[in-house]
Short mmCIF file of C-alpha atoms in Angstrom, two decimals:
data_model
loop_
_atom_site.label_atom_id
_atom_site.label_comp_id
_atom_site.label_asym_id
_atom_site.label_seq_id
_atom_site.Cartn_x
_atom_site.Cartn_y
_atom_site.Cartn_z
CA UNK A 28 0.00 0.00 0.00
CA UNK A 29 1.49 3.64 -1.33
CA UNK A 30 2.42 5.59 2.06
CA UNK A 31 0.39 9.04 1.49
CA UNK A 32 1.14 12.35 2.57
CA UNK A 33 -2.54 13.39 2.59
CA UNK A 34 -3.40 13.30 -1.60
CA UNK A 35 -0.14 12.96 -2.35
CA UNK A 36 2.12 9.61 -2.22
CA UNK A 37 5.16 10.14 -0.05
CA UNK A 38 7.76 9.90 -3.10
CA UNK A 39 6.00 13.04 -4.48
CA UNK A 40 8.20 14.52 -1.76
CA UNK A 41 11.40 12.06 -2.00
CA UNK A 42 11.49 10.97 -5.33
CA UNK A 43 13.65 11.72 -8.89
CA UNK A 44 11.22 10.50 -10.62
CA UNK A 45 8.71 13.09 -9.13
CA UNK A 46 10.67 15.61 -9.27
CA UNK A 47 11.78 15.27 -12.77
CA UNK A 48 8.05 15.21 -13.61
CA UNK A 49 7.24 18.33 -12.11
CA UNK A 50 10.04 19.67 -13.84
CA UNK A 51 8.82 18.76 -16.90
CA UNK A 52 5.49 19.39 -16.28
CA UNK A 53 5.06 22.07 -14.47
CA UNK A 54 7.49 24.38 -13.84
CA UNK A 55 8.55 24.19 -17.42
CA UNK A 56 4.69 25.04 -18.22
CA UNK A 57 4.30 27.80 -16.09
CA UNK A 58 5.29 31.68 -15.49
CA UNK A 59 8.75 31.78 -13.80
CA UNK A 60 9.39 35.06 -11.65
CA UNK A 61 12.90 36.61 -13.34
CA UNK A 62 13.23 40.03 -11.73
CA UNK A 63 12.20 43.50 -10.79
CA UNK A 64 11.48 45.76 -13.79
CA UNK A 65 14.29 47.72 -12.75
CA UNK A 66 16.79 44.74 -12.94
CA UNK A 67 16.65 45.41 -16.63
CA UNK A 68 16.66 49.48 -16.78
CA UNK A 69 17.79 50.33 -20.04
CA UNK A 70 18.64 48.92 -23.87
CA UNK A 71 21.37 46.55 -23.53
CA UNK A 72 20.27 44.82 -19.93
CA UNK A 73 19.89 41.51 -19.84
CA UNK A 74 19.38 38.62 -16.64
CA UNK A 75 18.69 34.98 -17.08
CA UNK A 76 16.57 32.35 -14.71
CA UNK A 77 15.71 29.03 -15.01
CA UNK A 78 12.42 27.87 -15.97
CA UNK A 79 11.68 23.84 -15.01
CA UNK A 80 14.21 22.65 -17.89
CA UNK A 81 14.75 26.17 -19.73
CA UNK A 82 17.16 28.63 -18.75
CA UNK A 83 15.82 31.63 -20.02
CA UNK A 84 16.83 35.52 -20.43
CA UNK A 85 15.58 38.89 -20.99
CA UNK A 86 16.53 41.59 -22.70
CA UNK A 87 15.90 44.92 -23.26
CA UNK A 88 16.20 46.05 -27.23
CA UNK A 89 17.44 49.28 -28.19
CA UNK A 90 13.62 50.24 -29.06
CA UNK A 91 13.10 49.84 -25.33
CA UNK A 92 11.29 46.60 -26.02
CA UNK A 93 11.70 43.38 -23.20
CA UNK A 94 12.38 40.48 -25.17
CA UNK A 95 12.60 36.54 -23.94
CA UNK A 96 14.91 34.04 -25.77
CA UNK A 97 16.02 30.66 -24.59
CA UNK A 98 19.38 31.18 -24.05
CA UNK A 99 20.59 28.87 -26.27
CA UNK A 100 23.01 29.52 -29.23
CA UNK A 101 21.35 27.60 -32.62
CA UNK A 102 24.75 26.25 -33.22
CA UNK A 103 25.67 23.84 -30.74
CA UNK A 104 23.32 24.68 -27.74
CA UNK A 105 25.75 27.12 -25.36
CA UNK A 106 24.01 29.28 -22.95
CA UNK A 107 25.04 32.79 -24.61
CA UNK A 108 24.96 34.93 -21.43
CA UNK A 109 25.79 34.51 -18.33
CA UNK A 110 23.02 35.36 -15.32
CA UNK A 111 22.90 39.29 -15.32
CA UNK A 112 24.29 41.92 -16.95
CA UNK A 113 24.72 44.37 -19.92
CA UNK A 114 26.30 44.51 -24.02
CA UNK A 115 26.44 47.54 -25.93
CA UNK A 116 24.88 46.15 -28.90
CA UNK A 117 25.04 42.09 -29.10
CA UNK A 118 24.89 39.01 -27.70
CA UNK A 119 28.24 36.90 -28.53
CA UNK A 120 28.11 33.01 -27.92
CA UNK A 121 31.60 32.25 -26.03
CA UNK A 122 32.17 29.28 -28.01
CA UNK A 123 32.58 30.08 -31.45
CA UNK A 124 31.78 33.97 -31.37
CA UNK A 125 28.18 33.19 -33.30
CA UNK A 126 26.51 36.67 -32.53
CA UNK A 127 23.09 37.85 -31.91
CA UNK A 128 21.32 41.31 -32.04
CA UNK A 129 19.44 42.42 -29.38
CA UNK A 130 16.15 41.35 -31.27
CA UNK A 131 17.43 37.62 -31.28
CA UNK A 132 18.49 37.82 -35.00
CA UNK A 133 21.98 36.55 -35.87
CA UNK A 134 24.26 38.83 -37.52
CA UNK A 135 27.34 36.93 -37.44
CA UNK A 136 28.98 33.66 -37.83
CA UNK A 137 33.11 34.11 -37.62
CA UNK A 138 34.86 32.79 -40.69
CA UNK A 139 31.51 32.53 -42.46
CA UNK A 140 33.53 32.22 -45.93
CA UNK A 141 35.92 29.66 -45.21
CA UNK A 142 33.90 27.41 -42.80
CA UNK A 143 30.47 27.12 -44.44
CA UNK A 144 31.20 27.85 -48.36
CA UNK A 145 28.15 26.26 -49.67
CA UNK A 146 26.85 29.10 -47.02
CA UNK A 147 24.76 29.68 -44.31
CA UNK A 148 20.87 31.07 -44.08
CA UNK A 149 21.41 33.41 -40.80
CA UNK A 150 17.75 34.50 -41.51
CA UNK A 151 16.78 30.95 -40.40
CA UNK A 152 18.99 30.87 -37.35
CA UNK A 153 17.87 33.25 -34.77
CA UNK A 154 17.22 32.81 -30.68
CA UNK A 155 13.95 31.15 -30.02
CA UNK A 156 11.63 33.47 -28.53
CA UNK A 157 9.96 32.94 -24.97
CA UNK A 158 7.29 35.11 -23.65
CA UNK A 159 8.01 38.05 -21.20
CA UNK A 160 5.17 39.91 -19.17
CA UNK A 161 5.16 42.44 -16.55
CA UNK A 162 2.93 42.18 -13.42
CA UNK A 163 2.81 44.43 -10.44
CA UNK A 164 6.29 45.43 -10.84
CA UNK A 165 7.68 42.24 -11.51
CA UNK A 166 8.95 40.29 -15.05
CA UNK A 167 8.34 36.89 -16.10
CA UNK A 168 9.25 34.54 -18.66
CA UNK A 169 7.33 31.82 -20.21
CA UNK A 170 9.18 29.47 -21.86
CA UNK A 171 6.06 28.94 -24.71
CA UNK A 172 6.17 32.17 -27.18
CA UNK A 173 2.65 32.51 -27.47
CA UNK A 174 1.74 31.46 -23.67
CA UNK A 175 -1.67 33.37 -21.82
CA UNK A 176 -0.65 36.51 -20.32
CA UNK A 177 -0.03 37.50 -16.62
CA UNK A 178 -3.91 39.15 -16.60
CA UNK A 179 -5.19 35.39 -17.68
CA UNK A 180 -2.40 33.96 -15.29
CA UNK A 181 -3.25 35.95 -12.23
CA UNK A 182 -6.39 37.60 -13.09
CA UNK A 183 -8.36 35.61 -10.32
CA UNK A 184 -6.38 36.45 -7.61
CA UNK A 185 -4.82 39.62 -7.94
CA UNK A 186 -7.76 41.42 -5.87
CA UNK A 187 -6.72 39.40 -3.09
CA UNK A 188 -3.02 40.78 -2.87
CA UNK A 189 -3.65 44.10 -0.99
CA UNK A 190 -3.26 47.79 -2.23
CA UNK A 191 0.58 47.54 -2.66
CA UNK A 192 2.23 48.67 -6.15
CA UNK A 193 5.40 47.39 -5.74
CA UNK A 194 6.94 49.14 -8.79
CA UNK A 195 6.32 52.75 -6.52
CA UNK A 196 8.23 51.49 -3.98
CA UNK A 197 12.68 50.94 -3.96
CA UNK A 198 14.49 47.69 -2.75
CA UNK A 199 16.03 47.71 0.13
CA UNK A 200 19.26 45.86 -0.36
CA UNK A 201 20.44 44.65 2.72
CA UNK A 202 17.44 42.27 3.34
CA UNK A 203 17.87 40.36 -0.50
CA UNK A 204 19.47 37.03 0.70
CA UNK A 205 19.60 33.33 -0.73
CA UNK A 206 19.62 30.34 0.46
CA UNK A 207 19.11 26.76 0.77
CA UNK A 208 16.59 24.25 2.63
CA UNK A 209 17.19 20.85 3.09
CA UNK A 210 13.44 19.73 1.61
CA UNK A 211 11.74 19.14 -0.91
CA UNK A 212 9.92 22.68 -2.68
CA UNK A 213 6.40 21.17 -1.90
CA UNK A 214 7.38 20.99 1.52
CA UNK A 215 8.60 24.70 1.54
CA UNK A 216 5.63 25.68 -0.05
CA UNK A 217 2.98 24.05 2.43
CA UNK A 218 4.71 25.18 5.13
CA UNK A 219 4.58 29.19 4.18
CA UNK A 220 0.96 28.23 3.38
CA UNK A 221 0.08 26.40 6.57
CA UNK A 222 -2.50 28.32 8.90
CA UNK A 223 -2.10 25.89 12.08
CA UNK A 224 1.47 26.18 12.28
CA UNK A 225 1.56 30.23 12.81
CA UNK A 226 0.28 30.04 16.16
CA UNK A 227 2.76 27.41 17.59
CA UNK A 228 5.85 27.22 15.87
CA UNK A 229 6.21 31.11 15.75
CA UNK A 230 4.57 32.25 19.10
CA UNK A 231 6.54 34.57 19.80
CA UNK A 232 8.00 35.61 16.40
CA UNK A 233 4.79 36.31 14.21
CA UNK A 234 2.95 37.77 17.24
CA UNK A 235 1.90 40.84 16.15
CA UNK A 236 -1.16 39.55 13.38
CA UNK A 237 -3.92 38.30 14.54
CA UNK A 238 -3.98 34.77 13.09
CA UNK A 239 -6.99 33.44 14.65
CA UNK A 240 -8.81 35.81 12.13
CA UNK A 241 -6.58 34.79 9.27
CA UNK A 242 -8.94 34.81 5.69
CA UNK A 243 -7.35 32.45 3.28
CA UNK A 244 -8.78 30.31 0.81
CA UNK A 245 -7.94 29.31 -3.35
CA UNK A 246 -8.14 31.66 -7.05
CA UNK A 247 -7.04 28.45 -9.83
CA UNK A 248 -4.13 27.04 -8.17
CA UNK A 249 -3.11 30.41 -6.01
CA UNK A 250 -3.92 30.77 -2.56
CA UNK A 251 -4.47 33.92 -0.90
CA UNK A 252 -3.91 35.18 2.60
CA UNK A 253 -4.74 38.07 4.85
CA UNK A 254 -4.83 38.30 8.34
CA UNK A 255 -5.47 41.93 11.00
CA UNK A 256 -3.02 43.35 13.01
CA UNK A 257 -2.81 41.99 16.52
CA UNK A 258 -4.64 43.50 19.31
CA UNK A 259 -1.43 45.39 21.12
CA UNK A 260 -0.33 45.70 17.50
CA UNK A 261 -3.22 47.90 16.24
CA UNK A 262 -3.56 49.95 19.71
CA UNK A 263 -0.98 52.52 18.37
CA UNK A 264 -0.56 50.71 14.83
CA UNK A 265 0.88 53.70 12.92
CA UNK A 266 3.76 54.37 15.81
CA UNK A 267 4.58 50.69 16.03
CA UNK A 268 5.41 50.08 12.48
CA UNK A 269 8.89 49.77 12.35
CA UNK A 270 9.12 51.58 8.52
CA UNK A 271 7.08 54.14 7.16
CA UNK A 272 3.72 53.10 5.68
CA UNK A 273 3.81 51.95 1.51
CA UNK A 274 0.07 51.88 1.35
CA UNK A 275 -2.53 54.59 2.12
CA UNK A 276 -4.82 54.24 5.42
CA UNK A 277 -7.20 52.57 6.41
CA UNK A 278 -5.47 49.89 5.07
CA UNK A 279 -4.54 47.59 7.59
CA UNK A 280 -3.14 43.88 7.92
CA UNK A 281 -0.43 41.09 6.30
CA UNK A 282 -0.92 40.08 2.82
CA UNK A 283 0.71 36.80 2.58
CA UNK A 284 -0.35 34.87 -0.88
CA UNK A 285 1.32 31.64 -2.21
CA UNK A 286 1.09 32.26 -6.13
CA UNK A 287 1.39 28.77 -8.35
CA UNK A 288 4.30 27.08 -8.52
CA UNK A 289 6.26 28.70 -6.24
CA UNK A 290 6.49 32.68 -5.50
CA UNK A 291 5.59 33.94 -2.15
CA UNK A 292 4.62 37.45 -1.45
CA UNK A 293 4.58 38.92 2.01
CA UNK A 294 2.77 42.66 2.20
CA UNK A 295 2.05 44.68 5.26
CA UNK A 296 1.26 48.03 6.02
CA UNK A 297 5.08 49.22 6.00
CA UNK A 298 6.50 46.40 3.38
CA UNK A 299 6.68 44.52 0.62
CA UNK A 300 8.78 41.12 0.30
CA UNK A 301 8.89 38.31 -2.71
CA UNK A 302 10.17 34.64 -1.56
CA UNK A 303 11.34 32.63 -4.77
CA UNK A 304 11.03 29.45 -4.12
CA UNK A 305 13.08 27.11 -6.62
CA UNK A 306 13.51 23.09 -6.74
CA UNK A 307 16.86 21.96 -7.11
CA UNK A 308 16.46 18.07 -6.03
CA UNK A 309 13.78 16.09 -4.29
CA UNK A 310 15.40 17.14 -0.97
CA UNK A 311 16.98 20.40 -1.74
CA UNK A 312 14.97 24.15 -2.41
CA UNK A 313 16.72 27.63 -2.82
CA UNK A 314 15.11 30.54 -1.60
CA UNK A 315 15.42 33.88 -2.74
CA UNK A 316 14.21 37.14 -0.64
CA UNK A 317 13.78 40.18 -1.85
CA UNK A 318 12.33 43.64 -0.07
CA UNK A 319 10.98 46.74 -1.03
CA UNK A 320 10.36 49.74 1.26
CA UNK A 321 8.62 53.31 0.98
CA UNK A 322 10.40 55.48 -1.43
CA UNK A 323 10.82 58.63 1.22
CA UNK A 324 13.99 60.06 2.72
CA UNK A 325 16.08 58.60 5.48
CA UNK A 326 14.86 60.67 7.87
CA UNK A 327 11.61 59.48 7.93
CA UNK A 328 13.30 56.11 8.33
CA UNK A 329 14.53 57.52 11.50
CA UNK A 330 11.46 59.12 12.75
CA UNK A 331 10.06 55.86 12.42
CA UNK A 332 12.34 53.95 13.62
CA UNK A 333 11.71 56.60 17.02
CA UNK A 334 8.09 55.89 17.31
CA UNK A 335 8.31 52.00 17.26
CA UNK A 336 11.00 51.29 19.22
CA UNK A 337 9.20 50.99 22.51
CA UNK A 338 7.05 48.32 20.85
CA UNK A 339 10.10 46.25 19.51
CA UNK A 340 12.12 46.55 21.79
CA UNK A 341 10.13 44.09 23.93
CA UNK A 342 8.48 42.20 21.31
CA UNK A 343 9.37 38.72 20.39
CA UNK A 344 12.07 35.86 21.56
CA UNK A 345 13.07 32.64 21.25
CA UNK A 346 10.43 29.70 21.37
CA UNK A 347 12.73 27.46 23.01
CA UNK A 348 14.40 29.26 26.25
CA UNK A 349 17.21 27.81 28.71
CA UNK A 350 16.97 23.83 29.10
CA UNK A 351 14.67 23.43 26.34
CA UNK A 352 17.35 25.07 23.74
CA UNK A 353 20.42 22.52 22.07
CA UNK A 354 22.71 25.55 22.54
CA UNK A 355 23.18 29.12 20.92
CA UNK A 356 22.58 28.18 17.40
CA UNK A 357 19.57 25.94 17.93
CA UNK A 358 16.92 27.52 15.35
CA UNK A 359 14.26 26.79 17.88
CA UNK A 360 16.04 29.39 20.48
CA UNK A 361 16.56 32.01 17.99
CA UNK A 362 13.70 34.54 17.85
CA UNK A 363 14.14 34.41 13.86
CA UNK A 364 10.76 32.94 12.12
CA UNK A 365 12.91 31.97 9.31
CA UNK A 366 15.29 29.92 11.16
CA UNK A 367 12.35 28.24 12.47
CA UNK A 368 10.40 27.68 9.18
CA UNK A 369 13.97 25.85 8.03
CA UNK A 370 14.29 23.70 11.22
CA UNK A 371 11.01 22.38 10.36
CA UNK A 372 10.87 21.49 6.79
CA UNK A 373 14.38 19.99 7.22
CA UNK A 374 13.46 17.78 9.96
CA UNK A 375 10.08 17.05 8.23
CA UNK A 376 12.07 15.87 5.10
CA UNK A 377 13.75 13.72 7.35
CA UNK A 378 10.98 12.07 8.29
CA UNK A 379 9.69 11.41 4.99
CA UNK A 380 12.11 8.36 4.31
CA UNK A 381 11.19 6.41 7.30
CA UNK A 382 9.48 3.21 7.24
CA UNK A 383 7.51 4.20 10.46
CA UNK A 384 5.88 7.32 9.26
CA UNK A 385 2.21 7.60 9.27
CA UNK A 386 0.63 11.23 8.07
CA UNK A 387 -2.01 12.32 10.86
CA UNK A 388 -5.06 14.28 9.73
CA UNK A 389 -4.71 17.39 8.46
CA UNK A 390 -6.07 20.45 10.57
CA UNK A 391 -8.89 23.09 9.17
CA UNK A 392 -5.86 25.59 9.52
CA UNK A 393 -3.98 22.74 7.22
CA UNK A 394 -6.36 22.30 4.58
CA UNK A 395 -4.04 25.09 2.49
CA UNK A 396 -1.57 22.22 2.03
CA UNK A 397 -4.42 19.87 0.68
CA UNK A 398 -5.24 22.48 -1.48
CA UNK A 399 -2.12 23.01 -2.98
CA UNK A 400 -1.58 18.94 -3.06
CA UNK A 401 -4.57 19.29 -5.61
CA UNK A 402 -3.21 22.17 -7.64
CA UNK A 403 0.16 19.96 -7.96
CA UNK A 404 -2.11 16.81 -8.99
CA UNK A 405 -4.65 18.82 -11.22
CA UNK A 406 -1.65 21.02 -13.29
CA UNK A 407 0.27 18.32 -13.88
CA UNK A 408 -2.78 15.84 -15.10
CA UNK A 409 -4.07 18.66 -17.48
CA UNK A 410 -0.41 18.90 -18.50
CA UNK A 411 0.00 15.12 -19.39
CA UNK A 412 -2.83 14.89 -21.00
CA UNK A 413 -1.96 17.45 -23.74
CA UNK A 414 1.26 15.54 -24.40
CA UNK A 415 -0.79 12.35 -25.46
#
């Protein structure tokens, strides 16, 4: 009898098999989160990410145009650029110099002459185009040219995101940070999704939203999140936010959707934050963070800054204190909510390859990660259909 892990077997979460599916299947089907608009600023600027089995890049043409291409030379299959950066007025293949205008049209082969002299039909031998779309400040790439936009992609859900317009609002580049969990992405994913957990495993790290009143529930294969500020939170909510506001009042509350396959958002009153979650093996995920802030001066930073601190500077702590912590660098004695989000995927994944595990049942505050279970099994059943 298959071991399941509520609607999903077990190896859905341990497998290569699995997770070479889902490669194939979904996250090479689906929009891919590349960047911030203003990662590619001007004609010339280019960045790359990896797409299920594509790597991908984007460009920006000297008519100001985003472009996608696979980044793939047509002669013998070298990535032409390398993750980020910018060319005058080409794209050059490291290998054998083939060249490429910013439009994806090559303009030349070295040696053409000598090496080809029954010749070559350049006109037939340009990048193949992806799609590129902008949403809410943000680029993605499709690896299909003529795949649904972001409005047909997101359309459902976007009303559930909050007020935020991230594209109004600058990074702030000390909090962008990468790095890597020992689990599988599915497990990553249910646990940023999973209602029960908030209460317990961050008690006294995510204390300041209320998430007994937590409002979630499913657009397509998105979920949606929003939860009020805590009690003490709200008394004096706009001198306890530790920034300065990025949306107008009366807004109030955390904003924290789970967009399909794999892109957190986190909004609040003073902040905006994307989590990119990417597989790399059935037991390995990178995470990418990235923050933006109010665009106002530095003083206002420190106004802020002023009016919250007697709020923070009592707020929060470990969950584990004195004999209950391993030591200093136990995650579970750190006061960091990331550090315990790791902790517990990792030593979930763990778990996952024992002969002794048996799944309880699944909580009303769990039913997210049944949901999502279902968006995994429905994508990927629609998608292997269409390849029959």
């Amino acid at each position: 009898m298959t071991n399941m892990y509520h609607r999903l077997p077990v190896e859905a979460y341990t497998s290569q098999d699995w997770f070479d599916r889902e490669q194939r299947l979904i996250f090479s089907r689906s929009w891919r989160f590349a960047g911030l608009v203003e990662d590619v600023p001007e004609p010339g600027h280019y960045i790359s990410v990896q797409a299920g089995l594509n790597n991908i890049f984007i460009v920006m043409g000297r008519d100001h145009r985003l472009r996608a291409f696979h980044n793939i030379c047509r002669h013998r299959g070298t990535q032409l650029i390398r993750a980020v950066g910018k060319t005058q007025k080409a794209l050059t293949c490291p290998y054998h110099d083939w060249t490429y205008d910013l439009e994806g049209n090559l303009i030349s082969v070295p040696d053409e002459a000598t090496e080809y002299p029954n010749g070559i039909d350049k006109k037939c031998l340009g990048l193949k185009a992806a799609s590129v779309d902008v949403w809410r400040g943000m680029l993605f790439v499709h690896p299909d040219p003529d795949a649904p936009s972001l409005v047909e992609w997101f359309g459902a859900v976007d009303p559930h995101l909050g007020p935020h317009k991230p594209e109004e609002l600058v990074e702030y580049e000390e909090a962008r940070q990468s790095y890597e969990i020992k689990a599988n992405w599915k497990i990553v994913v249910e646990n940023y999704i999973d209602v029960y957990h908030l209460s317990h495993l961050h008690s006294n790290t995510l204390h300041m939203y209320d998430h007994a009143k937590a409002e979630y529930g499913w657009k397509g294969p998105h979920y949606h999140f929003w939860e009020p500020p805590s009690a003490d939170y709200a008394k004096d909510l706009e001198a306890n936010l530790p920034t300065p506001r990025v949306i107008a009042e009366p807004h109030t509350g955390a904003w924290v959707p789970m967009l399909f396959p794999g892109i957190g958002l986190g909004a609040s009153e003073d902040s905006w934050n994307i989590f990119i979650i990417t597989p790399l093996g059935p037991n390995l995920t990178r995470v990418e963070n990235r923050t933006k802030l109010a665009n106002v001066s530095s003083w206002e930073f420190t106004k802020q800054g002023w009016s919250s601190w007697n709020f923070w500077k009592g707020f929060g702590g470990p969950k584990y204190n004195d004999h209950d912590a391993t030591g200093e660098d136990d995650p579970m004695a750190s006061g960091d909510f990331t550090a315990e989000d790791v902790y517990a995927c990792e030593q979930q994944q763990k778990a996952l390859v024992s002969p002794h595990l048996e799944i309880g049942p699944a909580a009303i505050g769990e039913s997210p990660i049944t949901g999502h279970q279902q968006a995994i099994l429905d994508f990927m059943t629609v998608e292997e259909a269409r390849e029959k």
